[in-house]
XYZ file of C-alpha atoms in Angstrom:
710
model
C 180.392 4.790 175.496
C 180.962 7.866 173.721
C 184.083 8.287 175.906
C 185.116 4.867 175.232
C 184.283 5.342 171.496
C 186.450 8.466 171.400
C 189.371 6.596 173.181
C 189.262 3.872 170.774
C 189.107 5.927 167.859
C 192.205 7.919 169.203
C 194.382 4.818 169.424
C 194.762 4.158 165.726
C 195.299 7.992 165.621
C 198.149 7.796 167.687
C 199.492 4.474 166.370
C 199.446 6.180 162.688
C 201.352 9.134 164.371
C 203.867 6.683 165.917
C 204.317 4.856 162.825
C 204.795 8.197 161.058
C 207.484 9.214 163.550
C 209.304 5.799 162.920
C 209.183 6.563 159.159
C 210.259 10.075 159.585
C 213.385 8.708 161.915
C 214.072 6.125 159.195
C 214.282 8.437 156.366
C 216.392 10.710 158.540
C 218.680 8.148 159.074
C 218.698 7.156 155.369
C 219.573 10.852 154.684
C 222.309 11.002 157.182
C 223.789 7.642 155.926
C 223.813 8.934 152.378
C 225.512 12.531 153.598
C 228.104 10.128 155.215
C 228.178 7.752 152.282
C 231.251 9.456 150.556
C 233.305 9.440 153.626
C 232.415 5.587 154.179
C 233.411 4.901 150.532
C 236.699 6.953 151.074
C 237.356 4.640 154.166
C 236.773 1.561 151.854
C 238.277 2.565 148.652
C 241.477 4.116 147.765
C 240.939 5.847 144.114
C 243.481 5.883 141.626
C 243.291 9.298 140.012
C 246.496 9.435 137.509
C 245.422 6.562 135.154
C 244.939 6.266 131.400
C 242.913 3.641 130.151
C 243.149 1.651 126.792
C 239.780 2.416 125.037
C 237.916 0.742 122.094
C 238.516 1.973 118.456
C 236.822 0.873 115.582
C 237.132 0.551 111.530
C 235.259 -0.785 108.666
C 236.078 -4.458 109.504
C 236.842 -4.662 113.415
C 237.129 -3.353 116.638
C 240.626 -2.828 118.571
C 241.443 -1.895 122.253
C 240.002 -2.838 125.776
C 237.089 -2.794 127.660
C 235.681 -4.016 131.310
C 232.438 -5.507 131.888
C 229.479 -3.068 132.586
C 229.850 -3.197 136.208
C 233.585 -2.985 136.168
C 236.399 -6.050 136.677
C 237.610 -6.738 140.038
C 240.299 -9.076 140.840
C 243.185 -9.756 143.420
C 246.336 -7.881 142.787
C 249.550 -9.561 141.732
C 252.676 -7.684 140.966
C 254.576 -9.214 138.120
C 258.256 -7.967 137.619
C 259.574 -10.903 135.778
C 258.122 -13.469 133.529
C 258.450 -16.125 136.117
C 255.849 -14.261 138.267
C 253.240 -15.056 135.393
C 253.057 -18.697 136.589
C 251.103 -17.858 139.842
C 248.570 -15.662 137.941
C 248.289 -18.437 135.176
C 248.313 -21.563 137.035
C 249.275 -21.698 140.841
C 247.659 -18.718 142.495
C 244.342 -20.063 144.488
C 242.449 -16.722 144.365
C 241.525 -16.093 140.615
C 240.958 -13.776 138.812
C 243.774 -11.815 139.401
C 244.499 -8.055 138.511
C 248.102 -7.851 137.249
C 250.513 -5.009 138.263
C 252.746 -5.240 135.354
C 256.343 -3.795 135.087
C 256.352 -1.550 132.088
C 259.359 -3.567 130.796
C 257.223 -6.435 130.480
C 254.436 -4.810 128.638
C 254.864 -6.472 125.243
C 253.236 -8.717 122.737
C 254.315 -12.080 124.140
C 253.002 -11.466 127.793
C 249.685 -9.837 126.611
C 248.872 -12.685 124.415
C 249.297 -15.322 127.241
C 247.192 -13.248 129.685
C 244.628 -12.797 126.566
C 244.015 -16.466 126.450
C 243.088 -17.204 129.991
C 240.112 -16.406 132.474
C 242.388 -16.298 135.385
C 242.989 -12.531 134.517
C 240.413 -9.996 134.975
C 242.544 -6.860 134.205
C 245.855 -5.186 134.017
C 247.601 -2.046 135.439
C 250.918 -1.019 133.864
C 253.682 0.801 135.641
C 255.576 3.053 133.375
C 258.960 2.108 132.747
C 261.642 4.363 134.052
C 264.306 4.549 132.031
C 262.236 3.736 128.877
C 263.100 0.188 127.712
C 266.481 0.006 126.078
C 265.289 -2.477 123.404
C 262.629 0.038 122.399
C 258.986 -0.413 122.477
C 256.382 0.201 119.693
C 252.846 -1.008 119.756
C 252.019 0.117 116.408
C 252.104 -1.636 113.257
C 255.339 -2.773 111.413
C 253.713 -1.239 108.275
C 251.948 2.093 109.541
C 248.668 2.930 107.528
C 248.990 -0.035 105.335
C 246.564 -0.123 102.562
C 245.783 3.507 102.648
C 248.995 5.126 101.077
C 249.641 5.039 97.272
C 251.111 1.530 96.875
C 248.650 -1.069 95.906
C 248.469 -4.139 93.323
C 247.423 -1.339 91.005
C 250.186 0.963 91.525
C 253.751 -0.120 92.611
C 252.561 -3.753 93.577
C 256.272 -4.598 94.591
C 256.358 -1.820 97.150
C 252.743 -2.552 98.759
C 252.487 -3.769 102.187
C 256.043 -2.800 103.023
C 257.214 -5.765 100.837
C 260.539 -3.787 100.039
C 260.961 -1.813 103.438
C 259.569 -2.818 106.955
C 259.268 0.907 108.273
C 258.756 0.158 111.738
C 260.487 -3.372 112.342
C 259.809 -2.900 116.137
C 256.103 -2.816 115.852
C 254.233 -5.242 117.929
C 250.833 -4.331 116.721
C 249.246 -4.832 120.079
C 247.644 -1.258 119.838
C 245.640 -3.097 117.030
C 244.412 -6.039 119.167
C 241.335 -6.651 120.747
C 241.384 -7.209 124.598
C 238.183 -8.375 126.446
C 239.601 -6.983 129.819
C 240.474 -3.627 130.790
C 244.131 -2.365 130.731
C 245.047 0.980 132.373
C 248.402 2.873 132.477
C 249.448 3.977 136.069
C 251.135 7.673 135.541
C 251.750 8.310 139.036
C 254.907 6.506 140.379
C 253.263 7.252 143.942
C 250.103 5.603 143.150
C 252.075 2.552 141.914
C 254.151 2.408 144.957
C 250.860 2.661 147.329
C 249.436 -0.631 144.949
C 252.833 -2.284 145.618
C 252.602 -1.847 149.327
C 249.020 -2.905 149.510
C 250.119 -6.285 147.880
C 253.106 -6.668 150.030
C 250.988 -6.095 152.988
C 248.222 -8.577 152.174
C 248.902 -10.844 148.995
C 252.662 -12.058 149.142
C 252.593 -15.858 150.040
C 254.015 -16.618 153.315
C 256.355 -19.955 153.551
C 255.078 -21.287 150.525
C 251.567 -21.287 151.512
C 248.616 -19.045 149.943
C 248.093 -15.680 151.366
C 245.166 -15.352 153.996
C 242.165 -13.084 153.654
C 241.603 -10.145 153.488
C 243.335 -9.526 150.228
C 244.370 -6.365 148.211
C 242.176 -6.059 145.140
C 242.011 -3.649 142.229
C 238.578 -2.530 140.227
C 238.739 -1.136 136.840
C 235.729 0.449 135.048
C 236.125 1.009 131.299
C 232.893 -0.523 129.799
C 232.776 0.601 126.138
C 229.258 1.110 124.302
C 230.366 0.205 120.649
C 230.921 -3.183 119.318
C 232.038 -4.939 116.261
C 233.162 -2.235 113.816
C 232.251 1.168 112.522
C 229.676 0.073 110.229
C 227.632 -1.458 113.235
C 228.102 1.206 115.566
C 227.499 4.250 113.146
C 224.454 2.428 111.952
C 223.095 2.030 115.427
C 223.881 5.780 116.244
C 221.976 6.675 113.130
C 218.944 4.805 113.727
C 219.006 6.290 117.234
C 219.515 9.789 115.880
C 216.327 9.118 113.514
C 213.905 7.675 115.686
C 214.609 8.496 119.297
C 214.107 12.082 120.984
C 217.012 11.489 123.412
C 219.528 9.269 121.114
C 222.299 7.352 122.559
C 225.182 7.481 120.227
C 227.608 4.885 120.863
C 230.393 5.886 118.781
C 232.160 9.073 117.185
C 234.502 9.598 114.011
C 237.924 10.499 114.834
C 237.984 14.128 113.645
C 239.606 17.719 114.035
C 240.924 20.304 111.739
C 243.938 20.931 109.643
C 245.680 23.946 109.897
C 247.032 25.845 106.837
C 248.494 29.238 105.696
C 249.914 30.493 102.514
C 253.050 33.001 102.336
C 251.069 35.182 99.650
C 247.525 35.921 101.122
C 244.739 34.237 99.122
C 241.017 34.604 99.188
C 240.061 31.712 101.590
C 236.299 31.936 100.146
C 237.386 31.830 96.450
C 239.580 29.776 94.194
C 243.249 30.306 93.241
C 243.721 31.112 89.646
C 244.424 28.069 87.571
C 247.710 29.429 86.218
C 248.993 29.993 89.929
C 251.462 27.675 91.051
C 251.753 26.723 94.858
C 254.691 24.816 96.599
C 253.076 22.488 99.304
C 254.969 22.200 102.555
C 252.923 19.532 104.750
C 253.566 17.702 107.987
C 251.356 15.787 110.494
C 250.667 16.993 114.190
C 248.986 13.980 115.590
C 250.406 10.907 117.352
C 248.966 7.743 119.017
C 250.042 5.312 121.686
C 248.445 2.096 123.400
C 246.783 4.332 125.914
C 243.861 6.889 125.464
C 245.218 10.560 125.223
C 248.862 9.393 126.066
C 250.489 10.568 122.760
C 253.816 12.659 123.216
C 254.745 12.108 119.712
C 258.328 13.797 120.043
C 259.791 12.290 117.131
C 256.683 10.946 115.391
C 255.140 14.172 115.131
C 256.371 17.048 117.245
C 260.037 17.472 115.686
C 258.581 17.673 112.249
C 255.891 20.324 112.996
C 258.131 22.260 115.003
C 260.572 22.557 112.063
C 257.915 23.080 109.544
C 256.639 26.379 112.052
C 260.404 27.434 112.207
C 260.966 27.167 108.457
C 257.559 29.310 107.933
C 258.638 31.909 110.059
C 262.063 32.021 108.471
C 260.588 32.471 104.872
C 258.229 35.204 105.812
C 260.924 37.345 106.831
C 262.518 37.343 103.360
C 261.814 40.846 101.952
C 260.922 40.011 98.454
C 258.129 37.400 99.335
C 255.218 39.491 97.748
C 257.335 39.394 94.436
C 257.632 35.506 93.927
C 256.296 33.924 90.827
C 254.900 31.053 93.085
C 253.082 30.668 96.339
C 253.951 28.432 99.050
C 251.215 26.878 101.280
C 252.155 25.644 104.689
C 249.792 22.482 105.907
C 249.585 20.805 109.121
C 247.531 17.630 108.890
C 245.515 16.197 111.746
C 244.371 12.444 112.110
C 247.346 10.867 109.829
C 248.044 8.301 112.570
C 244.513 6.662 111.740
C 244.911 6.071 107.982
C 245.642 9.637 106.852
C 242.245 11.333 108.001
C 243.540 14.972 107.470
C 245.484 14.656 103.932
C 242.631 12.346 102.522
C 240.042 14.900 103.547
C 241.885 17.908 101.750
C 242.622 15.947 98.591
C 238.800 15.202 98.568
C 237.895 18.856 99.358
C 240.259 19.925 96.505
C 238.986 17.395 93.961
C 235.329 18.445 94.892
C 236.239 22.285 94.408
C 235.499 22.903 98.111
C 239.129 24.300 99.038
C 240.705 27.291 97.724
C 243.590 25.640 95.992
C 242.902 22.743 93.601
C 245.215 19.867 93.066
C 246.199 21.302 89.389
C 247.743 24.358 91.383
C 250.340 22.132 93.275
C 253.692 22.560 91.523
C 255.514 20.437 93.885
C 255.055 18.789 97.572
C 257.909 18.900 100.277
C 257.030 16.988 103.436
C 258.711 16.594 106.659
C 258.521 13.453 108.482
C 260.648 12.341 111.390
C 263.615 14.513 111.443
C 265.052 14.780 114.959
C 267.242 11.433 115.114
C 269.967 12.245 112.322
C 272.446 9.829 111.918
C 275.414 12.566 111.844
C 274.251 15.463 109.714
C 272.577 13.239 107.055
C 268.634 13.920 106.161
C 267.151 11.404 103.573
C 265.214 12.522 100.520
C 262.514 10.028 99.623
C 260.785 10.268 96.487
C 258.378 7.860 94.698
C 259.909 5.543 92.060
C 256.695 4.784 90.416
C 255.810 8.451 89.215
C 259.344 8.981 88.225
C 258.794 6.728 85.474
C 257.128 9.280 83.758
C 259.950 11.482 82.271
C 258.486 14.827 82.649
C 257.757 14.063 86.555
C 261.257 12.753 86.746
C 262.576 16.064 85.602
C 260.658 17.959 88.023
C 261.941 15.765 91.013
C 265.362 16.007 89.872
C 265.030 19.750 90.056
C 263.367 19.574 93.337
C 266.215 17.317 94.825
C 268.964 19.676 93.369
C 267.257 22.910 94.798
C 267.183 21.019 98.474
C 270.907 19.994 97.991
C 271.924 23.489 97.002
C 270.234 24.792 99.951
C 272.112 22.710 102.291
C 275.614 23.802 101.354
C 277.228 25.558 104.154
C 275.030 24.258 106.671
C 275.296 21.549 109.027
C 272.897 19.193 107.526
C 273.834 17.146 104.585
C 270.764 15.751 102.125
C 271.104 12.668 100.478
C 268.652 10.771 98.335
C 267.468 7.410 99.520
C 267.634 5.823 96.238
C 265.484 5.395 93.182
C 264.274 1.934 94.036
C 263.428 2.877 97.454
C 259.449 3.467 97.915
C 258.163 6.350 100.015
C 257.766 5.969 103.861
C 254.284 6.410 105.480
C 253.313 10.096 104.634
C 250.740 12.367 103.565
C 252.290 12.879 100.426
C 250.920 9.481 99.381
C 247.323 10.527 99.585
C 248.226 13.337 97.085
C 249.837 10.751 94.675
C 246.968 8.803 94.635
C 245.001 11.591 93.223
C 247.641 13.090 90.993
C 251.227 12.655 89.868
C 252.767 15.565 91.759
C 256.737 15.928 92.065
C 257.372 15.608 95.849
C 259.830 14.611 98.319
C 259.785 13.481 102.106
C 262.652 14.286 104.182
C 263.281 11.987 107.069
C 266.414 11.018 109.388
C 266.176 7.462 108.233
C 266.763 5.733 104.742
C 265.003 2.750 105.356
C 263.683 1.677 108.816
C 262.724 4.133 111.345
C 265.412 5.605 113.604
C 262.637 5.978 116.344
C 262.405 3.065 118.620
C 259.347 4.336 120.337
C 257.056 5.103 117.530
C 253.576 5.452 118.471
C 254.165 4.829 122.004
C 254.294 6.540 125.530
C 257.935 6.658 125.712
C 258.437 8.948 122.369
C 259.152 11.679 124.793
C 261.618 14.508 124.719
C 264.235 12.125 126.022
C 263.732 10.156 122.883
C 264.995 13.230 120.751
C 267.763 13.902 123.139
C 266.250 17.153 124.879
C 268.570 17.734 127.899
C 268.422 20.756 130.327
C 270.671 21.651 133.163
C 269.547 21.230 136.690
C 268.077 23.913 138.635
C 266.391 25.872 135.862
C 263.172 27.628 136.664
C 260.399 27.080 134.237
C 260.867 30.451 132.634
C 264.460 29.624 132.162
C 263.849 26.321 130.672
C 261.432 27.749 128.282
C 264.414 29.939 127.201
C 267.255 27.549 127.237
C 268.311 26.702 123.702
C 268.990 22.882 123.612
C 271.182 21.188 121.153
C 267.746 19.417 119.841
C 266.544 22.988 119.092
C 269.685 23.992 117.198
C 269.536 20.772 114.959
C 266.025 21.301 114.104
C 266.510 24.869 113.480
C 269.483 23.762 111.064
C 267.065 21.745 109.305
C 264.455 24.513 109.114
C 266.889 26.798 107.671
C 267.642 24.280 104.675
C 263.888 23.858 104.305
C 263.103 27.688 104.218
C 266.057 28.398 101.865
C 264.888 25.458 99.423
C 261.067 26.827 99.539
C 262.456 30.285 98.363
C 264.175 28.660 95.606
C 261.434 26.579 94.488
C 259.083 29.735 94.692
C 261.212 31.356 92.048
C 263.093 33.553 94.338
C 266.584 34.590 92.916
C 268.242 36.580 95.584
C 270.760 35.209 98.132
C 269.081 33.155 100.647
C 271.926 33.775 103.282
C 269.604 36.006 105.420
C 266.899 33.151 105.554
C 267.699 31.743 109.011
C 265.523 29.919 111.358
C 265.686 30.828 114.912
C 266.769 28.252 117.506
C 265.174 30.352 120.394
C 261.700 29.867 118.586
C 262.542 26.233 118.077
C 263.420 25.678 121.719
C 260.283 27.477 122.898
C 258.014 25.236 120.685
C 259.625 22.206 121.787
C 259.175 22.889 125.475
C 255.486 24.012 124.839
C 254.492 21.170 122.690
C 256.720 18.493 124.685
C 257.243 19.591 128.237
C 254.818 22.143 129.402
C 251.676 23.824 127.408
C 250.841 26.371 130.192
C 253.865 28.547 129.642
C 254.164 32.290 129.484
C 254.897 32.305 125.799
C 251.731 30.196 124.751
C 249.556 32.128 127.344
C 250.712 35.194 125.556
C 249.851 34.112 121.819
C 246.326 32.722 122.559
C 242.966 34.379 122.835
C 241.737 34.850 126.325
C 238.936 32.611 126.148
C 241.149 29.575 125.125
C 243.280 29.633 128.127
C 241.916 26.804 129.468
C 243.358 24.575 126.806
C 246.943 24.999 128.239
C 247.201 21.928 130.267
C 250.408 20.714 131.793
C 251.536 17.616 129.956
C 251.036 17.986 126.224
C 249.271 15.207 124.295
C 248.791 14.941 120.668
C 245.938 12.435 120.042
C 243.278 13.350 117.406
C 240.254 12.679 119.638
C 236.431 13.192 118.720
C 236.069 16.486 119.880
C 237.481 19.343 118.139
C 239.843 21.382 117.594
C 242.000 19.729 120.281
C 244.744 21.488 122.136
C 247.527 20.966 119.546
C 245.303 22.298 116.641
C 244.656 25.495 118.416
C 248.163 26.058 119.525
C 249.683 25.278 116.085
C 247.204 27.826 114.643
C 248.030 30.482 116.880
C 252.076 29.555 116.944
C 251.946 29.903 113.118
C 249.777 33.218 113.175
C 252.314 34.754 115.700
C 255.204 33.454 113.817
C 254.124 34.380 110.221
C 251.332 37.336 111.064
C 251.519 41.021 111.730
C 250.337 42.948 114.711
C 247.922 45.460 113.664
C 246.839 48.625 115.372
C 243.038 47.727 116.006
C 241.052 48.187 119.119
C 239.433 44.999 120.375
C 236.076 45.594 118.978
C 237.480 46.235 115.689
C 239.678 43.049 115.804
C 236.909 40.795 116.603
C 234.457 42.475 114.133
C 236.779 43.087 111.131
C 233.942 42.960 108.794
C 232.876 46.360 110.215
C 236.125 47.854 108.732
C 236.051 48.359 104.860
C 239.837 48.042 104.772
C 240.112 44.727 106.766
C 240.438 42.242 103.879
C 238.498 40.101 105.615
C 238.567 37.167 102.827
C 242.270 37.451 102.965
C 243.089 37.401 106.700
C 242.129 36.090 109.985
C 242.257 38.600 112.939
C 242.783 37.343 116.397
C 242.641 39.394 119.741
C 245.209 37.722 121.848
C 246.207 37.973 125.482
C 249.570 39.347 125.011
C 252.545 39.417 127.752
C 252.246 40.420 131.335
C 252.964 44.029 131.676
C 256.527 44.343 133.689
C 254.977 46.695 136.134
C 251.701 45.105 136.993
C 249.842 41.670 136.911
C 247.757 42.680 133.934
C 248.334 41.618 130.399
C 248.898 43.891 127.261
C 246.585 42.337 124.527
C 247.021 43.049 120.864
C 245.563 42.261 117.331
C 247.373 39.809 114.989
C 246.325 39.677 111.345
C 247.467 36.441 109.508
C 246.424 34.001 106.702
C 246.053 30.996 108.998
C 242.983 29.019 108.542
C 241.453 25.595 109.445
C 239.895 23.024 107.250
C 237.916 20.020 108.211
C 239.881 16.704 108.981
C 236.953 14.525 109.115
C 237.331 11.358 106.673
C 235.246 11.620 103.594
C 233.760 8.083 104.487
C 231.477 9.852 106.930
C 230.688 12.817 104.848
C 229.741 9.980 102.337
C 228.130 7.954 104.670
C 230.375 4.999 103.316
C 231.238 3.620 106.986
C 232.835 0.378 105.260
C 234.796 2.290 102.886
C 238.419 0.765 102.033
C 239.164 3.812 100.160
C 239.098 6.359 103.100
C 239.753 6.107 106.739
C 236.940 4.637 108.815
C 238.167 5.010 112.270
C 235.751 5.856 115.182
C 236.100 5.864 119.158
C 233.643 4.104 121.321
C 231.947 6.219 123.892
C 231.639 5.094 127.544
C 230.016 6.189 130.598
C 232.799 5.833 133.339
C 236.435 5.497 133.538
C 237.998 4.889 136.941
C 240.114 2.699 138.936
C 240.443 1.979 142.714
C 241.889 -0.587 145.297
C 240.363 -2.035 148.458
C 240.594 -5.130 150.666
C 238.295 -7.898 149.903
C 237.122 -10.597 152.217
C 236.843 -14.316 151.665
C 233.903 -15.658 149.700
C 232.801 -17.586 152.673
C 232.739 -14.517 154.757
C 230.812 -12.771 152.213
C 228.196 -15.482 152.126
C 227.994 -15.556 155.505
C 227.607 -11.822 155.868
C 224.831 -11.992 153.184
C 222.927 -14.731 155.178
C 223.100 -12.866 158.141
C 221.718 -9.818 156.377
C 218.868 -11.559 154.710
C 218.111 -13.035 158.340
C 218.132 -9.745 160.159
C 215.975 -8.133 157.168
C 213.409 -11.157 157.506
C 213.406 -10.919 161.483
C 213.021 -7.076 160.964
C 209.982 -7.741 158.594
C 208.428 -10.224 161.014
C 208.795 -7.638 163.969
C 207.386 -4.853 161.877
C 204.325 -7.246 160.914
C 203.463 -8.254 164.416
C 203.990 -4.558 165.829
C 201.586 -3.195 163.395
C 199.074 -6.080 164.032
C 198.903 -5.281 167.687
C 199.419 -1.540 167.424
C 196.015 -1.002 168.899
C 197.095 -2.861 172.168
C 200.739 -1.582 172.212
C 200.149 2.027 171.572
C 196.530 2.387 173.201
C 196.578 4.760 176.301
C 194.954 3.595 179.758
C 191.466 4.418 180.553
C 190.819 7.497 182.544
C 189.322 6.296 185.968
C 187.266 9.523 185.997
C 185.507 8.965 183.020
C 181.803 8.084 183.377
C 179.802 6.462 180.459
C 176.033 6.848 180.013
């Protein structure tokens, strides 16, 4: 009996051991499956790696942009290359919802509003039009930054809301619409061709009948966390930050830094003497388009800030700069596309005595706007007709215009006044006029409506400002090749620099003040074609070399400073600063040197150029007066998220943005597969149950015939 009992006790043990082995094998199988999961996924899905999504932005009153459902949106692909192709998607196609591959020439307000009003569309992938649409394309507003400039019912009501001049007549406003399905830009023509081929192989109707399964489908992921408005999302984020250990922030304010410098150094932590007058020169350095971080901004931003930088370099070379009775302040504003974020913040800081220069110090204001598409040689001078009704302001404005006109004599640039009854175009200067009647002028290549047919769009590229290079040039040769566009902008920069010299009180001849076309062409190449070039590499700090991406974009974003801000800062320092003989340690810690004048200058240890005889760089120290100041709307400083006075733009956060294509089976086959899977699962569970119930029989060992029980 004892032997039998021992045998009976051993059987469950062996059973437990056998079940343990089964579980071990199952775990091993699952582990192996997970290891191979990526390869299985790669066999099922083709990822689209070169895409740009439309994301959600919010302001005080509403939300704009696009988003997918939380698990992504899927649809059968249909290629739309002409408007007639939309009928299949909107009415005839038997396999909705559809994911449309849209030709770039059809990406317009009329088509988008048709797609917005139907449940038969789950998303949109847009192929870039090449060449750019000849009729023009601007997803921005017809009246940019309307309501945040100087004109209102209380100030020049006849000019408010672009009543006199529609500045951007091609503006469709689709960037400011809200779409409840994802829209992606396909940046790679090869990926676009892969999608088209998949469509041709599986989705094209045959002999007038619907295509058969499997069908080619696309899935887009771009779920946004923020909803409704900035007021709502900032309140939710604030509550999370207050009461949660791990707060889930749903949106972030658009923010960055303004870049500024002065001709004569000033104490950045002090205040300029109230009697000291300053000529303020300004331009914007950001742009925007329908798609996130696709903002080339060749005409809308780059042409003006490159001209500004070239003018700063030319003026700094004047020998009597320290003796000029007035100072000149070079200012580069960030976030101007979104209701003047940068300029409104600087005005706010000046009013609150948080900036070295006060509004009362500003003698006059010169702004460079879009300047690359001149009609012949003409550059237009815009002034504010309302403030000029004050006689003293009008006299100062007239002096400003005369100085600019005299500076253009003998040059290839002809300056003309836009007209006394013409209001200011959208410009940073308007934010300063809201605070004080400052004499000022805005220089543009257009008298009324923009010359730029691609304002705030992905097509505002180097080709838009007629940048052309001979074929066969290496990247280094392209960097140094002086284009006609560079020559034209250098001429504008020369006129501006000479005018600034006169406005600052200079009395000597200005013939020696000359902008360098070679510097301009380098900047155009770096800011429009390839940031990662030898010149940019040589003028930045070693720890910032990661910012040099290939394709430049100038979106303000929510993480700061962005690449553009850094590069404008270091280009300005390189063009206007001085190389000083300091070691790396002395340059990085100037406060240890009693003669460094740390309050007056900024010191940067930059990479330098490559040594011709080796692969090592020759770094050096640059001393300049270039500074950064916050470009965050005062609305967020004041926690006035519903403000109508200041910009309130925020960007929604998201978890996952990606796109992929794959073959999808019919609904019937999917249901059959699901039912079979469930049936197999039930059978497996039943088999496991019965095996476990009969384990003592199935897994017991036969009795040893030699064993004797007593």
